[in-house]
Tab-separated table of C-alpha atoms in Angstrom:
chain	number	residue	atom	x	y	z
A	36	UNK	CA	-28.447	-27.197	-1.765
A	37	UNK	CA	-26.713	-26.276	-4.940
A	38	UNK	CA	-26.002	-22.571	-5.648
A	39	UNK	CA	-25.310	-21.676	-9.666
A	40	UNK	CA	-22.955	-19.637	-10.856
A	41	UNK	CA	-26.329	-17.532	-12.616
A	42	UNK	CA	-27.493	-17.000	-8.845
A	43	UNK	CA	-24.477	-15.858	-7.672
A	44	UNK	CA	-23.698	-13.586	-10.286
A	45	UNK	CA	-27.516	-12.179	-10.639
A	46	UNK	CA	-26.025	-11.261	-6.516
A	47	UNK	CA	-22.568	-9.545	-7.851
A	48	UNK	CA	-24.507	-8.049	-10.542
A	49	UNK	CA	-27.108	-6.375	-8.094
A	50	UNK	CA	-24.536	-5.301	-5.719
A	51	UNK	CA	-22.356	-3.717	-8.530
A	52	UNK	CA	-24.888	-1.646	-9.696
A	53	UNK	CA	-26.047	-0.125	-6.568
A	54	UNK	CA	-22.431	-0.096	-5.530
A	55	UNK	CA	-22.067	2.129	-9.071
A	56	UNK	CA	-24.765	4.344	-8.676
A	57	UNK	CA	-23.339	5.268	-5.366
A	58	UNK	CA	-20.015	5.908	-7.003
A	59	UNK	CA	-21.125	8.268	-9.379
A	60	UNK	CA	-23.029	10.326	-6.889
A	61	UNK	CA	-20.009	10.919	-5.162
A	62	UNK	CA	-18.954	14.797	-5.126
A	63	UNK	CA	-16.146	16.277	-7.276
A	64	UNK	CA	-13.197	18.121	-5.890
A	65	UNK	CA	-12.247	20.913	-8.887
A	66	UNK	CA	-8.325	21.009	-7.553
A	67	UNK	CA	-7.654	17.069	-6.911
A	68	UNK	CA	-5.700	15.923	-9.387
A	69	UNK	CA	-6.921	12.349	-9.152
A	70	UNK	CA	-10.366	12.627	-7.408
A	71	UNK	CA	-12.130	10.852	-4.849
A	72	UNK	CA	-14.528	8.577	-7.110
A	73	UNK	CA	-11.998	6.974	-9.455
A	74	UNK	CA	-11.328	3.923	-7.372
A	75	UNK	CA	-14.509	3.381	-6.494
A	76	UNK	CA	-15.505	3.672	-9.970
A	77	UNK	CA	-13.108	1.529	-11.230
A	78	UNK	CA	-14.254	-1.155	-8.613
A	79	UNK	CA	-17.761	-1.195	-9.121
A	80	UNK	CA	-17.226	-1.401	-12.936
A	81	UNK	CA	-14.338	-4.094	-12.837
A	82	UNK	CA	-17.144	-5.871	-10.280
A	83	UNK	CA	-19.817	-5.540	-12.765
A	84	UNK	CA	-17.322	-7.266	-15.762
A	85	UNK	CA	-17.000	-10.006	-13.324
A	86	UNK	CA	-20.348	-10.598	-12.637
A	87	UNK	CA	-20.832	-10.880	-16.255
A	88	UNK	CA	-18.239	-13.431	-16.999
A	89	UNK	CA	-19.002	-15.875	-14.006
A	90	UNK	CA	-23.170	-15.496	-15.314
A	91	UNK	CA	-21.749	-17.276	-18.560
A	92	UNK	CA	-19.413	-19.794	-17.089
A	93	UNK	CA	-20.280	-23.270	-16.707
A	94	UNK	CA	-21.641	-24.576	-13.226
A	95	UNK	CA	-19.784	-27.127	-11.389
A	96	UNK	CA	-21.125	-30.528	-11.333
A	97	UNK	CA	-20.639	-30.706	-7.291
A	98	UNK	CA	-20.621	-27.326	-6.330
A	99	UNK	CA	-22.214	-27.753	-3.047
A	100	UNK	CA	-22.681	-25.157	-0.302
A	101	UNK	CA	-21.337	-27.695	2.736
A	102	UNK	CA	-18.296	-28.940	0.565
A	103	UNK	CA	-17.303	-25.204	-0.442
A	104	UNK	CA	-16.875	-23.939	3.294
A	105	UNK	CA	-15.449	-27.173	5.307
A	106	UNK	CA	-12.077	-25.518	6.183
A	107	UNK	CA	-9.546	-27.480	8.441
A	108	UNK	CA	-8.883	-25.643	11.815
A	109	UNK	CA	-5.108	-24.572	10.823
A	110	UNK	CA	-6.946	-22.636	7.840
A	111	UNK	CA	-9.152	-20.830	10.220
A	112	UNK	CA	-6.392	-19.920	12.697
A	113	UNK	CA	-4.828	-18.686	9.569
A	114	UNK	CA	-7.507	-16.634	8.727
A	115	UNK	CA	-8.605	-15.097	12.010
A	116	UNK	CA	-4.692	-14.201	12.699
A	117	UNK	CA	-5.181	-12.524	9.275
A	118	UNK	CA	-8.409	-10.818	10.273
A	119	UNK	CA	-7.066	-10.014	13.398
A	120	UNK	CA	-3.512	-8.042	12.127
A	121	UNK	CA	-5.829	-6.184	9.612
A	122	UNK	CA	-7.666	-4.985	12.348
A	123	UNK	CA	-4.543	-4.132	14.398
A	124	UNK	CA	-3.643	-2.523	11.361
A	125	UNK	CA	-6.376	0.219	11.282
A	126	UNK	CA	-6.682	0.366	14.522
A	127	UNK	CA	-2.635	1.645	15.246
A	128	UNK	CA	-2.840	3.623	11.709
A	129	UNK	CA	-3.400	7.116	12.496
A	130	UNK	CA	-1.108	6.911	15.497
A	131	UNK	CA	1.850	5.185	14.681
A	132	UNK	CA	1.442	6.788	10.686
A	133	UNK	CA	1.073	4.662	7.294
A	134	UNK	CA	5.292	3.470	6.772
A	135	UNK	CA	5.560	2.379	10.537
A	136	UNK	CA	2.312	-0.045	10.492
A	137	UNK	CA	2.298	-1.122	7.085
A	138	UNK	CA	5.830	-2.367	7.273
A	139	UNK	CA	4.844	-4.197	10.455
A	140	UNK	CA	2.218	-5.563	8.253
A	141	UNK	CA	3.227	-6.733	5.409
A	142	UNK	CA	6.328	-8.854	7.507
A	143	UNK	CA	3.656	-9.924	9.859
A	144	UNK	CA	1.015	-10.987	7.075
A	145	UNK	CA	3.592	-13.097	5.239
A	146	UNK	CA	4.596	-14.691	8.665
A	147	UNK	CA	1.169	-15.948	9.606
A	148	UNK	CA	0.376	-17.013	6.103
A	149	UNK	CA	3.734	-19.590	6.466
A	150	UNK	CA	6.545	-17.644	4.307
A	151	UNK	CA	9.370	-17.897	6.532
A	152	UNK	CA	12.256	-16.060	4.184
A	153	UNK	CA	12.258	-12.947	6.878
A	154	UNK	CA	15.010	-11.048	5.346
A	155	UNK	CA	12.876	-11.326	1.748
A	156	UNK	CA	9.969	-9.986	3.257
A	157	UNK	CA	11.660	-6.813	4.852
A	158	UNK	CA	13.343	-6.079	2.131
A	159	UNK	CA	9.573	-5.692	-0.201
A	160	UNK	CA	7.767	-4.333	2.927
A	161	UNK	CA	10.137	-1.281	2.945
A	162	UNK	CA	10.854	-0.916	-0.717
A	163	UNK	CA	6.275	-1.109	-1.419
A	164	UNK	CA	5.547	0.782	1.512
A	165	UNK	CA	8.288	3.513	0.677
A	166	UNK	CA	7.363	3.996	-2.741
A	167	UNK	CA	3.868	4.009	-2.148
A	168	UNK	CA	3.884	6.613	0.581
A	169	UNK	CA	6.778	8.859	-0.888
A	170	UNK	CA	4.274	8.838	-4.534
A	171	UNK	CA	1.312	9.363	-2.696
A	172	UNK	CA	3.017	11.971	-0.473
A	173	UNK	CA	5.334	13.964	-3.259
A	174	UNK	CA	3.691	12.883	-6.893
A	175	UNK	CA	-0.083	13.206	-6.326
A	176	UNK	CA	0.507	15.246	-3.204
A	177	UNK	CA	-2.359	13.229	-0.886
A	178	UNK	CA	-1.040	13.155	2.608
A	179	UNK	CA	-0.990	9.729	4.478
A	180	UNK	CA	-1.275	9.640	7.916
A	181	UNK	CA	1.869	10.261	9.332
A	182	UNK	CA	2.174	8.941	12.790
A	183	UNK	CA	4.950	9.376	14.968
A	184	UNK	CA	7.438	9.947	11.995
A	185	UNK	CA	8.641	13.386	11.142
A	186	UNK	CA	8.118	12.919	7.739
């Protein structure tokens, strides 16, 4: 069975659109300074763009269904640990805060995924998970789910 890229994208395309129309219903806050539909927006439109670029690319001479999802087991290990940790992730968020489980995160992700320099991925885990929480927290003043940190 051969799937086109047309199909696909007639798919994205479909999906965008409702996913945009849902967007824009979304209600307006009149005191957030960056409100509650601009990601969402942003999404669904950068979706939509995508949708229209893979309906003009060329197909694949042997794009077949069976050949495009035979995975070796490692990869699927790999992926359910993945799977798995996200869903430990949101699961421990609220209680243990946003810094505390992200930083377990993002050293545990690159772990599983093979990177073994631990001291390199410490290092970004605490600098991108400090600087996102501390401008979320103090620059567009939305409050992150603090956990069992004081601050």
């Amino acid at each position: 069975m051969r799937i086109t890229n047309r199909v696909v994208s007639v798919v994205i395309l479909a999906v965008a659109a409702i996913y945009l129309v849902l967007s824009f219903n979304l209600d307006s806050y009149p005191y957030a300074v960056i409100d509650a539909d601009v990601l969402p927006k942003s999404l669904g439109i950068l979706l939509l763009i995508l949708g229209i670029f893979l309906f003009f690319e060329k197909d694949q001479k042997d794009t077949n269904v069976k050949k495009l999802f035979q995975l070796k087991k490692k990869d699927v290990k790999v992926m359910t640990l993945c799977v798995v940790s996200l869903l430990i992730y949101i699961t421990i968020l609220e209680m243990a805060g946003f810094l505390l489980s992200t930083i377990i995160l993002l050293i545990a992700l690159p772990a599983i995924l093979g990177y073994r320099k631990w001291k390199t991925a410490i290092v970004v885990s605490l600098i991108f998970t400090s600087t996102i929480y501390f401008s979320f927290h103090y620059l567009l003043n939305i409050m992150l789910p603090q956990g069992v940190l004081p601050f």
